[in-house]
Short mmCIF file of C-alpha atoms in Angstrom, two decimals:
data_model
loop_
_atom_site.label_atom_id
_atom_site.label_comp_id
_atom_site.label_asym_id
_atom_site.label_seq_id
_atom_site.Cartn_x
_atom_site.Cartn_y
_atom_site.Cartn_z
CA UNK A 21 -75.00 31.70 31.42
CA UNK A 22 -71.50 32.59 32.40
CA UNK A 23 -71.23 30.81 35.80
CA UNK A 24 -73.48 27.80 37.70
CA UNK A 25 -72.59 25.24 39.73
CA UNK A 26 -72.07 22.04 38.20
CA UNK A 27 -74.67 19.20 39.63
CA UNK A 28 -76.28 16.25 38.42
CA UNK A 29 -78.71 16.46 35.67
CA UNK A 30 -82.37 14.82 36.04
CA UNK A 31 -82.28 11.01 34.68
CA UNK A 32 -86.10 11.33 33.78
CA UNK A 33 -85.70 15.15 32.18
CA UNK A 34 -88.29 15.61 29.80
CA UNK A 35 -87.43 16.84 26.13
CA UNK A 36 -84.00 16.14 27.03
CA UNK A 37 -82.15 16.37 23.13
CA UNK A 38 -78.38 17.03 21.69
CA UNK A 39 -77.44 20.56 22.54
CA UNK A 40 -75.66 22.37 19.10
CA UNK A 41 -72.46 21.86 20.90
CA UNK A 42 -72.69 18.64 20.93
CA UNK A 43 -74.08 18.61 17.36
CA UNK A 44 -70.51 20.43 16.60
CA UNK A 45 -68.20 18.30 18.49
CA UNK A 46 -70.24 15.43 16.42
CA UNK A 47 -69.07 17.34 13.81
CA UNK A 48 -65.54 17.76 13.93
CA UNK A 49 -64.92 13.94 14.33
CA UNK A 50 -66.01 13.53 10.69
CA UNK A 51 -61.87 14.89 10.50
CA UNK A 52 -60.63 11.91 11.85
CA UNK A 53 -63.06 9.22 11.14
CA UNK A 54 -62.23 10.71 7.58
CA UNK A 55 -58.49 10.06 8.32
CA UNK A 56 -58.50 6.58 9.57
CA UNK A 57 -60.42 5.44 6.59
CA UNK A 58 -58.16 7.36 3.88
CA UNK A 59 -55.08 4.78 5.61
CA UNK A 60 -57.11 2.13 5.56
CA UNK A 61 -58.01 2.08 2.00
CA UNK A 62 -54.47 2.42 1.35
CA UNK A 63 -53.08 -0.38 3.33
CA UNK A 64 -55.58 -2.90 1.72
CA UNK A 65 -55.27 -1.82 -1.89
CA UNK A 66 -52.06 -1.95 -1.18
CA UNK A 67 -52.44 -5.90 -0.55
CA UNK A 68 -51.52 -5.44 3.47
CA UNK A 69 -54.87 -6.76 5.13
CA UNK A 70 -53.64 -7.53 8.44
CA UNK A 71 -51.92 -4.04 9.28
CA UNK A 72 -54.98 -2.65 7.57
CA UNK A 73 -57.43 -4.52 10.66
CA UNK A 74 -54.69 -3.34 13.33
CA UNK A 75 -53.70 0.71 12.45
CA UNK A 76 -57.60 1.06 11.91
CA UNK A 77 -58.75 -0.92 15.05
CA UNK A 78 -55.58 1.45 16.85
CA UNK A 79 -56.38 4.64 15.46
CA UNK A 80 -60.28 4.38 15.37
CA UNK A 81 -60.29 3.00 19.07
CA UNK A 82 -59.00 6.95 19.99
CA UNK A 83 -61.50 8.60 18.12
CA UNK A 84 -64.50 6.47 19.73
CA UNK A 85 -63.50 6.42 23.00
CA UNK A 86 -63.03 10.84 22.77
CA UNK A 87 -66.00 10.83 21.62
CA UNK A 88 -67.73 8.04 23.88
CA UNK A 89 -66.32 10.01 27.55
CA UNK A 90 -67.50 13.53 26.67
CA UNK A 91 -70.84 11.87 25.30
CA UNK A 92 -71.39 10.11 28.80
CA UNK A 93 -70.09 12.71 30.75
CA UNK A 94 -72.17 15.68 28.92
CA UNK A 95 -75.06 13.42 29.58
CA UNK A 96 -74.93 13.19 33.37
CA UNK A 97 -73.55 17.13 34.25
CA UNK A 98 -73.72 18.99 30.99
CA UNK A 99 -74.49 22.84 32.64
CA UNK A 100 -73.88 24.93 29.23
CA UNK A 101 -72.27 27.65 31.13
CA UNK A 102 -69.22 29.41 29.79
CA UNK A 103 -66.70 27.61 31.52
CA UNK A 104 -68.59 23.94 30.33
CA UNK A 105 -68.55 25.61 26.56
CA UNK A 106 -64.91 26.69 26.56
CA UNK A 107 -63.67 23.34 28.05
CA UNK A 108 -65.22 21.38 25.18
CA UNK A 109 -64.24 23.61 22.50
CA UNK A 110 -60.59 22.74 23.69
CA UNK A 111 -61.47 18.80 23.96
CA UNK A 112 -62.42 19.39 19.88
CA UNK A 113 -59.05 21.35 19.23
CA UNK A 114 -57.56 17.97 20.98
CA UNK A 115 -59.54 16.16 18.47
CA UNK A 116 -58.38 17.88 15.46
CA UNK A 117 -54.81 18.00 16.58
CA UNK A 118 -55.21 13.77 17.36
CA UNK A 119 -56.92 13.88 13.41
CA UNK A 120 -53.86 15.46 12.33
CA UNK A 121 -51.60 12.56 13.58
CA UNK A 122 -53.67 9.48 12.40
CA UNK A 123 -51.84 8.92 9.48
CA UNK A 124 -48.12 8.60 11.09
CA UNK A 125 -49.38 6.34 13.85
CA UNK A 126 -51.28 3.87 11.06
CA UNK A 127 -47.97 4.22 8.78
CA UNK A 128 -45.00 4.62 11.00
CA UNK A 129 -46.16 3.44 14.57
CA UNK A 130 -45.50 7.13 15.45
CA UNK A 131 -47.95 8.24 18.15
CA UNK A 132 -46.32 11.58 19.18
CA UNK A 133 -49.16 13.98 17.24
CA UNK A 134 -51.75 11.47 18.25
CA UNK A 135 -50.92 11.47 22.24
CA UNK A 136 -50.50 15.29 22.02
CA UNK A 137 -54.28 15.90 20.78
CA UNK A 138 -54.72 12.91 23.31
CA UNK A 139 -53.46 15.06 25.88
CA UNK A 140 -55.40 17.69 25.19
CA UNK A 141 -58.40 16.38 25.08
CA UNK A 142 -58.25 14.15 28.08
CA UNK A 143 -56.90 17.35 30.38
CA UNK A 144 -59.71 19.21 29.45
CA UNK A 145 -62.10 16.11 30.29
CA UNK A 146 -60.11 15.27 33.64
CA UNK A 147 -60.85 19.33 34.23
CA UNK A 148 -65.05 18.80 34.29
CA UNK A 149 -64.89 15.42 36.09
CA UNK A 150 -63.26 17.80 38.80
CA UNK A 151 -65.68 20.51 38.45
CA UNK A 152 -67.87 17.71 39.01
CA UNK A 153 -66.94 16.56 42.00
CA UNK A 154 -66.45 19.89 43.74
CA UNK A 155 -70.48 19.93 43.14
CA UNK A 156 -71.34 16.76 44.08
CA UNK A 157 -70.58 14.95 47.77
CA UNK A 158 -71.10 11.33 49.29
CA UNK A 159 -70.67 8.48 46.43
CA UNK A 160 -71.54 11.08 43.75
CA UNK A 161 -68.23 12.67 44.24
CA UNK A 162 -66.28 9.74 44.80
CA UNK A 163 -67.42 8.33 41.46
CA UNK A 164 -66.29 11.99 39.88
CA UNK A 165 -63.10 11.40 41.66
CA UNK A 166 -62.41 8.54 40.56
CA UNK A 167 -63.26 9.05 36.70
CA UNK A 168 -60.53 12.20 37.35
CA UNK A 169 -57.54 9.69 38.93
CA UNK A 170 -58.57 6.89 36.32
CA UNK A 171 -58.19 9.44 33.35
CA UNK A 172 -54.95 10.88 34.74
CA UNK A 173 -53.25 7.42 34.85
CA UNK A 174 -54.38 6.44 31.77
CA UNK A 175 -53.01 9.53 30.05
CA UNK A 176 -49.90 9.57 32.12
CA UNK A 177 -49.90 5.44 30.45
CA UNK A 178 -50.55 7.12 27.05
CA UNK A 179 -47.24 9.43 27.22
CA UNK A 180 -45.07 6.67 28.55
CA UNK A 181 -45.77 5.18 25.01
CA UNK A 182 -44.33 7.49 23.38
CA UNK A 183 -40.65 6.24 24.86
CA UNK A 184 -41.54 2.90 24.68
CA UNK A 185 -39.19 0.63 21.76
CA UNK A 186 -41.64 0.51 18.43
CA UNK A 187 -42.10 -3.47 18.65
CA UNK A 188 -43.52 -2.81 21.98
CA UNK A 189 -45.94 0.25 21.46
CA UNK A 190 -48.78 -1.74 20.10
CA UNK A 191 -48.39 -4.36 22.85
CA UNK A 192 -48.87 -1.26 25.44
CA UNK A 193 -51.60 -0.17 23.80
CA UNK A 194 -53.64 -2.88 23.75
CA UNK A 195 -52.97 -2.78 27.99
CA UNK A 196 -53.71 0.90 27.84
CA UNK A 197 -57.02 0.16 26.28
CA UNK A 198 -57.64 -2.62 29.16
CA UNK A 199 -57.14 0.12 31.54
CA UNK A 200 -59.03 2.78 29.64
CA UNK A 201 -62.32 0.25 29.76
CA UNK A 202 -61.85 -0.52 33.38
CA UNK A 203 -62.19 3.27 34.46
CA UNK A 204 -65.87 3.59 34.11
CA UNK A 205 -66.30 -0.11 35.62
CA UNK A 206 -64.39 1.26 38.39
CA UNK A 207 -65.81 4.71 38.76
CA UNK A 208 -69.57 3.87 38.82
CA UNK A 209 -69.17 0.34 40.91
CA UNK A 210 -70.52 2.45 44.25
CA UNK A 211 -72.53 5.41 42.28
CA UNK A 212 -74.33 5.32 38.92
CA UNK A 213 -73.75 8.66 37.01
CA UNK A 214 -76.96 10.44 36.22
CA UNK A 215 -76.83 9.42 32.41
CA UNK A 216 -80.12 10.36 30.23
CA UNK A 217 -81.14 7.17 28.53
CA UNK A 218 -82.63 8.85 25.78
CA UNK A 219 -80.16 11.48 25.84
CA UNK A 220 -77.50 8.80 24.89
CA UNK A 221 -80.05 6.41 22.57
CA UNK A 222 -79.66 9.83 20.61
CA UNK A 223 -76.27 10.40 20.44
CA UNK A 224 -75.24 7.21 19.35
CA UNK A 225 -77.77 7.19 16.75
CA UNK A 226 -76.66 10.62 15.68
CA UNK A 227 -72.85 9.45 15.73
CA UNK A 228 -74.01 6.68 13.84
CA UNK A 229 -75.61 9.15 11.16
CA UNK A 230 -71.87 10.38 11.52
CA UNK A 231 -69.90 7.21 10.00
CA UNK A 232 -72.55 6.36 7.75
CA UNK A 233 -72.92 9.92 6.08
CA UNK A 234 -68.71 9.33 5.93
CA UNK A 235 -68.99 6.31 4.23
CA UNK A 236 -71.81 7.78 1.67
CA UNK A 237 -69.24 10.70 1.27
CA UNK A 238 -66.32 8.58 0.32
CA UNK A 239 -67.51 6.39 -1.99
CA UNK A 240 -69.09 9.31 -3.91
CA UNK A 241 -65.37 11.39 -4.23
CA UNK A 242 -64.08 7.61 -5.26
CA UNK A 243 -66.51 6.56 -8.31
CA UNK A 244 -66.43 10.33 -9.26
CA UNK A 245 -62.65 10.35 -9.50
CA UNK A 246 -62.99 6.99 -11.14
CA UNK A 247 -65.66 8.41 -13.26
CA UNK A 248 -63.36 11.10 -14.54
CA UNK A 249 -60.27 9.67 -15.16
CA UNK A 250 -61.33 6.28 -16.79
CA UNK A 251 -65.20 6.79 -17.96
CA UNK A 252 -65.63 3.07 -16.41
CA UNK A 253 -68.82 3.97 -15.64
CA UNK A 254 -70.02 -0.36 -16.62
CA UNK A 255 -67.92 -1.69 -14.07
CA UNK A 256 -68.54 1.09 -11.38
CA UNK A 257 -72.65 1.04 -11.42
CA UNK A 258 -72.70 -1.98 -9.67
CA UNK A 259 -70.33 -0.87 -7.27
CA UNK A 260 -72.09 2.29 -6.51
CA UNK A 261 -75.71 1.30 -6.46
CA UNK A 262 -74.74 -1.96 -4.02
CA UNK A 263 -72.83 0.28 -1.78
CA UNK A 264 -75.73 3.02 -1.67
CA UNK A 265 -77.92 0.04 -0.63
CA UNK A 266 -75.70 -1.09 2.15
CA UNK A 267 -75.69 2.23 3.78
CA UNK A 268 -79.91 3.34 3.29
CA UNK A 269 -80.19 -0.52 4.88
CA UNK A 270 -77.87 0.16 7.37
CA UNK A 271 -79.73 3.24 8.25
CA UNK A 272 -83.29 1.56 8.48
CA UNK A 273 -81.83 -1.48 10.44
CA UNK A 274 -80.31 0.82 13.31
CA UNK A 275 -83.12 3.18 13.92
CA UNK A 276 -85.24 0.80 13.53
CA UNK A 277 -86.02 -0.21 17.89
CA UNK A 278 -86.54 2.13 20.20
CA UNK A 279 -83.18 1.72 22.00
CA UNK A 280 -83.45 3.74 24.83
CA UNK A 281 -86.20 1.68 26.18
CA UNK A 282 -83.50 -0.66 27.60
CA UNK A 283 -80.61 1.20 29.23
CA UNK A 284 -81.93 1.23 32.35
CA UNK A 285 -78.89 0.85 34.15
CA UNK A 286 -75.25 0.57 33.60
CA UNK A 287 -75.50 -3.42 33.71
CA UNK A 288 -76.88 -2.90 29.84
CA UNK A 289 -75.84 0.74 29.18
CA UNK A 290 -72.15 -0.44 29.54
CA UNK A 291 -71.81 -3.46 27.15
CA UNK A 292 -74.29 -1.65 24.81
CA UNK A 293 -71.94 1.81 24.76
CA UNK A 294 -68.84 -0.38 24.15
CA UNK A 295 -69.78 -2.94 21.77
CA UNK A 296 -70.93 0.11 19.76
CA UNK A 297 -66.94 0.91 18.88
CA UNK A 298 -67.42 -2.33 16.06
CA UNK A 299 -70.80 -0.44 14.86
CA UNK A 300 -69.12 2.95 13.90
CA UNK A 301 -65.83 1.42 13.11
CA UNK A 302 -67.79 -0.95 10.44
CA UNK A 303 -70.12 1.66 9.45
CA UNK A 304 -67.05 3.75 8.57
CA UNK A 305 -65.36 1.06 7.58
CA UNK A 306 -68.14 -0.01 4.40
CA UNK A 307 -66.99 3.47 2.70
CA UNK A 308 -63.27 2.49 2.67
CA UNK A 309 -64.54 -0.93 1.74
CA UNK A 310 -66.33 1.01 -1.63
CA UNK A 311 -63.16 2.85 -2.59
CA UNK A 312 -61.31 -0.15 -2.30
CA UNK A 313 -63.50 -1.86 -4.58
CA UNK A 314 -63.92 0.65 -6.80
CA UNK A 315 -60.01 1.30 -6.61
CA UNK A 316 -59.76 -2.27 -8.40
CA UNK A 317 -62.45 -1.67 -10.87
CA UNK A 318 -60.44 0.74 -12.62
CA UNK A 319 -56.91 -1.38 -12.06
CA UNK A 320 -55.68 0.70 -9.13
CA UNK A 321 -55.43 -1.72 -6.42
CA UNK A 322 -53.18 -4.63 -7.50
CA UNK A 323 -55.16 -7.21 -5.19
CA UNK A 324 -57.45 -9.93 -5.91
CA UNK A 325 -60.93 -9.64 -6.71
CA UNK A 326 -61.94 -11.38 -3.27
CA UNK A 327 -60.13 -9.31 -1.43
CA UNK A 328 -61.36 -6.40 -2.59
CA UNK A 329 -64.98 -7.56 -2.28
CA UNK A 330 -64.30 -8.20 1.37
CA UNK A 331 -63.23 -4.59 1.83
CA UNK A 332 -67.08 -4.32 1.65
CA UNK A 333 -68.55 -7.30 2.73
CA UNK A 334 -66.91 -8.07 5.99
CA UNK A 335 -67.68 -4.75 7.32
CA UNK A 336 -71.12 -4.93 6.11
CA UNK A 337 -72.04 -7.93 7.76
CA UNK A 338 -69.55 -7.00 11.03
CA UNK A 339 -72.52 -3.88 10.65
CA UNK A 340 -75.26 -5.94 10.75
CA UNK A 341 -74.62 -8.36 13.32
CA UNK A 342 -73.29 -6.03 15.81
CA UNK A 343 -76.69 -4.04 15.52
CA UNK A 344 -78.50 -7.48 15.80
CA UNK A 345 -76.22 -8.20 18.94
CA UNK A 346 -77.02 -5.06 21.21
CA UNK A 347 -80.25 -3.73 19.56
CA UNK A 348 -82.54 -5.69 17.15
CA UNK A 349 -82.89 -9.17 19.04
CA UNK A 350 -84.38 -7.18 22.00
CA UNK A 351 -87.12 -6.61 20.52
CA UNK A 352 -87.79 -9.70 17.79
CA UNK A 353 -90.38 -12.45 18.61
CA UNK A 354 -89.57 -15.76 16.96
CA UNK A 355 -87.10 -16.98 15.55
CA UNK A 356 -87.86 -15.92 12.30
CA UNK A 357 -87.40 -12.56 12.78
CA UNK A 358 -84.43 -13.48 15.23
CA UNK A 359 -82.61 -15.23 12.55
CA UNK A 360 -83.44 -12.65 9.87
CA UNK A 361 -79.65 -10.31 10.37
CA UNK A 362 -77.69 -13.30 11.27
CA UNK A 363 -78.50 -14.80 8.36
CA UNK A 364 -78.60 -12.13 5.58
CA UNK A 365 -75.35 -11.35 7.42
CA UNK A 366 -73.79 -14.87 6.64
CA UNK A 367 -75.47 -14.35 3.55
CA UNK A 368 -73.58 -10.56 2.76
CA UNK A 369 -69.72 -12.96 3.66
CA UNK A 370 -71.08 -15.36 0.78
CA UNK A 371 -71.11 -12.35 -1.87
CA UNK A 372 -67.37 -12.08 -1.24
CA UNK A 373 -66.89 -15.17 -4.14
CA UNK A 374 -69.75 -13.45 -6.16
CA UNK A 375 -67.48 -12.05 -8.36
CA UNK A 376 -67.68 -8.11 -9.59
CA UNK A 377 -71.36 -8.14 -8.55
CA UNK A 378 -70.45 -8.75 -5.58
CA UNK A 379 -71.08 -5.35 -3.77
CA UNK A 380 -74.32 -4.93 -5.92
CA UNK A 381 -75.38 -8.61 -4.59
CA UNK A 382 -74.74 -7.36 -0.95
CA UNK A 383 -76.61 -4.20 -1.40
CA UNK A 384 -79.76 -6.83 -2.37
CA UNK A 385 -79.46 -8.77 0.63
CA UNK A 386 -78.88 -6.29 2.60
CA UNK A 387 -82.20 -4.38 1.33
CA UNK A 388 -83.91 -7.91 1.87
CA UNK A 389 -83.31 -7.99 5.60
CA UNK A 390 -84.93 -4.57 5.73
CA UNK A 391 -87.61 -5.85 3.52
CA UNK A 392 -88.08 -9.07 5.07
CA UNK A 393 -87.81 -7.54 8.75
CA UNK A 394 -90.08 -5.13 8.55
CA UNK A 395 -92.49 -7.64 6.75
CA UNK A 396 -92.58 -9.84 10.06
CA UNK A 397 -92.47 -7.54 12.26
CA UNK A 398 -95.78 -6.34 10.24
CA UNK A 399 -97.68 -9.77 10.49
CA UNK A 400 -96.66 -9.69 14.48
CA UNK A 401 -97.93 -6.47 14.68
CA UNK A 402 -100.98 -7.69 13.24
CA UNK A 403 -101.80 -10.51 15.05
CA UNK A 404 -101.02 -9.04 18.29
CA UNK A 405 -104.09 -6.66 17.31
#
C-alpha cells in the first residue's frame, strides 16, 4: 500500500506474526551484536575484566534498546505502507552506521559514530510516534506525544555527550539510560499502547534466536581458526562440545513456557521487556565467553585459567537465571522444579574452578536442567491427568 492512515492495531488480532521487515531489521543487528562481542573478547583476553563488563554493558545497552522501541512501537501501529517501510529501512541504516562505531566507544570512550547512527535511528522513530499521534486523539495521542518529546530529549541528552570531558561521559550515560527507561513509564502512565502480546512473546524469542545463533557463529570461526593454525584439536573438543551444549540448552530452556500467556498489561510486559537486555546481552555474551576460552587453549590469551572459564560460565548462568526470573518460575509447581535453574545455575559458577573441563562440565549441567526440567514437569503433567 503506498498511503493509510496510521491507527492502532487490534490487541486480540488473530494470526498476528513478524512481518519480513521485521525479520530484516532482526537481521541487521547481528552487525552490531557481532561488534560488541569481537571488543569484548579482546578486553578480557587481554586480562581487563572490569572495562570488559562496562564497554559491553555501554555499547550493548544501544543496540537493545534500538531494537526494543521499534519492536514495541511496530507492535502497537505497524501499517506496512510505504512511508512505515521507508522510515524503518532508515532506523536500520542508523543501526549499521551505530555498528560501525562500537568499537571506538568500547576502546577510546569515543561516542561520535555511535550517537550519529543514534541519531538516525531515533529521528526516524520520533518521525512514526508523530505519525502516530496525528491518527490517534484523546489519551491515545497524548501517550504518542509524549513517546515523541521523551525521545527528542533523550537524543538531544545523547549529543550533549559528545562535548562532555571523557571522565564524565560514562557518568552521563548511565543518567541518559535513567531517562531513556523512564520514557515509556511516562508515556503509557494515562494510555496503554495497543501492544500484541503474542506479537512481542515472538519477537523476543526470535531476537533471542538472534544472540544465540551469534554466539553458535563465533565460537565456530574461533575453534576453526584455532583448528588451523595449531591442530589443538585435544584441548579444543571439550571446549566446543560444552559450549554447543550451553547454547541447544539455552534454546530449550527459553522456548520452553508459553510466554505470552502473561503480558497482559504493561505492569508485567514492562519489567519482562527490560530485564530481557541481561538475556540477549548473556546469550551473546556465552560466544565471546567460547573464544575467550578457546583463545587460552591455544596460549593466546595471557590470563588465568579461571578467568577464562568465567568468560563462559558467568554468562551462562547470568542466561539461565534471568530466564528463570521473568519466564520459567511462572509456570513451575513445587519447589523442585522451582529450584531446578537456580541451582544448576549456581552449579554452572562452580565449573569456573573445574579446570580445562570446565566449559564441557557446564555444557552437562546445563543439559541436566533441560533434562531434569522437562522430567518434572512430565510427572506433573501426569498426575494432573
Amino acid at each position: 500500500m503506498t498511503y493509510v492512515p496510521m491507527t492502532a492495531r487490534s490487541r486480540v488480532e488473530d494470526h498476528r506474526t513478524a512481518t519480513t521487515l521485521e525479520l530484516f531489521f532482526d537481521l541487521c543487528f547481528v552487525v552490531a551484536i557481532a561488534q560488541a562481542g569481537q571488543r569484548l573478547v579482546h578486553a578480557l583476553a587481554e586480562g581487563h575484566p572490569g572495562s570488559a563488563v562496562a564497554g559491553y554493558g555501554f555499547v550493548f545497552f544501544g543496540v537493545w534498546w534500538a531494537w526494543m522501541n521499534f519492536t514495541w512501537f511496530a507492535s502497537a501501529y505497524d501499517c506496512d505502507d510505504v512511508p512505515y517501510r521507508v522510515t524503518t529501512l532508515v532506523q536500520i541504516a542508523g543501526v549499521l552506521v551505530y555498528a560501525a562505531g562500537v568499537s571506538r566507544a568500547f576502546d577510546a570512550n569515543d561516542w561520535t559514530v555511535a550517537v550519529i547512527g543514534y541519531l538516525i535511528m531515533r529521528v526516524a522513530l520520533t518521525a512514526q510516534w508523530l505519525r502516530a499521534a496525528a491518527g490517534e486523539s484523546g489519551a491515545a495521542r497524548t501517550a504518542a506525544l509524549k513517546y515523541a518529546a521523551g525521545l527528542l530529549l533523550c537524543q538531544a541528552g545523547w549529543v550533549a555527550l559528545l562535548f562532555a570531558p571523557d571522565g564524565w561521559k560514562r557518568w552521563l550515560f548511565l543518567v541518559l539510560v535513567v531517562a531513556e527507561l523512564l520514557v515509556p513509564v511516562v508515556a503509557e502512565s494515562g494510555h496503554q499502547t495497543p501492544w500484541h502480546a503474542h506479537h512481542i512473546a515472538e519477537r523476543y524469542g526470535l531476537f533471542t534466536i538472534i544472540v544465540l545463533g551469534e554466539t553458535i557463529a563465533a565460537s565456530t570461526v574461533a575453534v576453526k581458526s584455532a583448528i588451523d593454525e595449531h591442530e589443538a584439536l585435544g584441548v579444543l573438543l571439550p571446549i566446543a562440545a560444552g559450549g554447543l551444549l550451553i547454547v541447544f540448552a539455552a534454546w530449550w530452556i527459553y522456548f520452553a513456557v508459553p510466554m505470552h500467556e502473561r503480558l497482559n498489561s504493561n505492569r508485567e510486559a514492562i519489567p519482562w521487556g527490560y530485564g530481557h537486555l541481561l538475556i540477549f546481552a548473556s546469550g551473546a555474551a556465552i560466544g565471546a565467553g567460547i573464544e575467550v576460552a578457546v583463545e587460552h587453549a591455544v596460549g593466546k590469551a595471557h590470563i588465568s585459567q579461571v578467568a577464562a572459564n568465567a568468560a563462559v560460565t558467568v554468562p551462562a548462568a547470568v542466561f539461565l537465571l534471568m530466564v528463570w526470573l521473568l519466564h520459567s518460575r511462572h509456570f513451575k509447581n513445587g519447589a523442585a522444579q522451582q529450584l531446578v535453574l537456580p541451582v544448576c545455575a549456581v552449579a554452572i559458577l562452580a565449573c569456573t574452578w573445574a579446570g580445562s573441563y570446565a566449559v564441557l562440565y557446564a555444557g552437562l549441567v546445563a543439559t541436566a536442567a533441560v533434562v531434569v526440567g522437562t522430567a518434572l514437569s512430565a510427572r506433573t503433567a501426569e498426575a494432573a491427568a
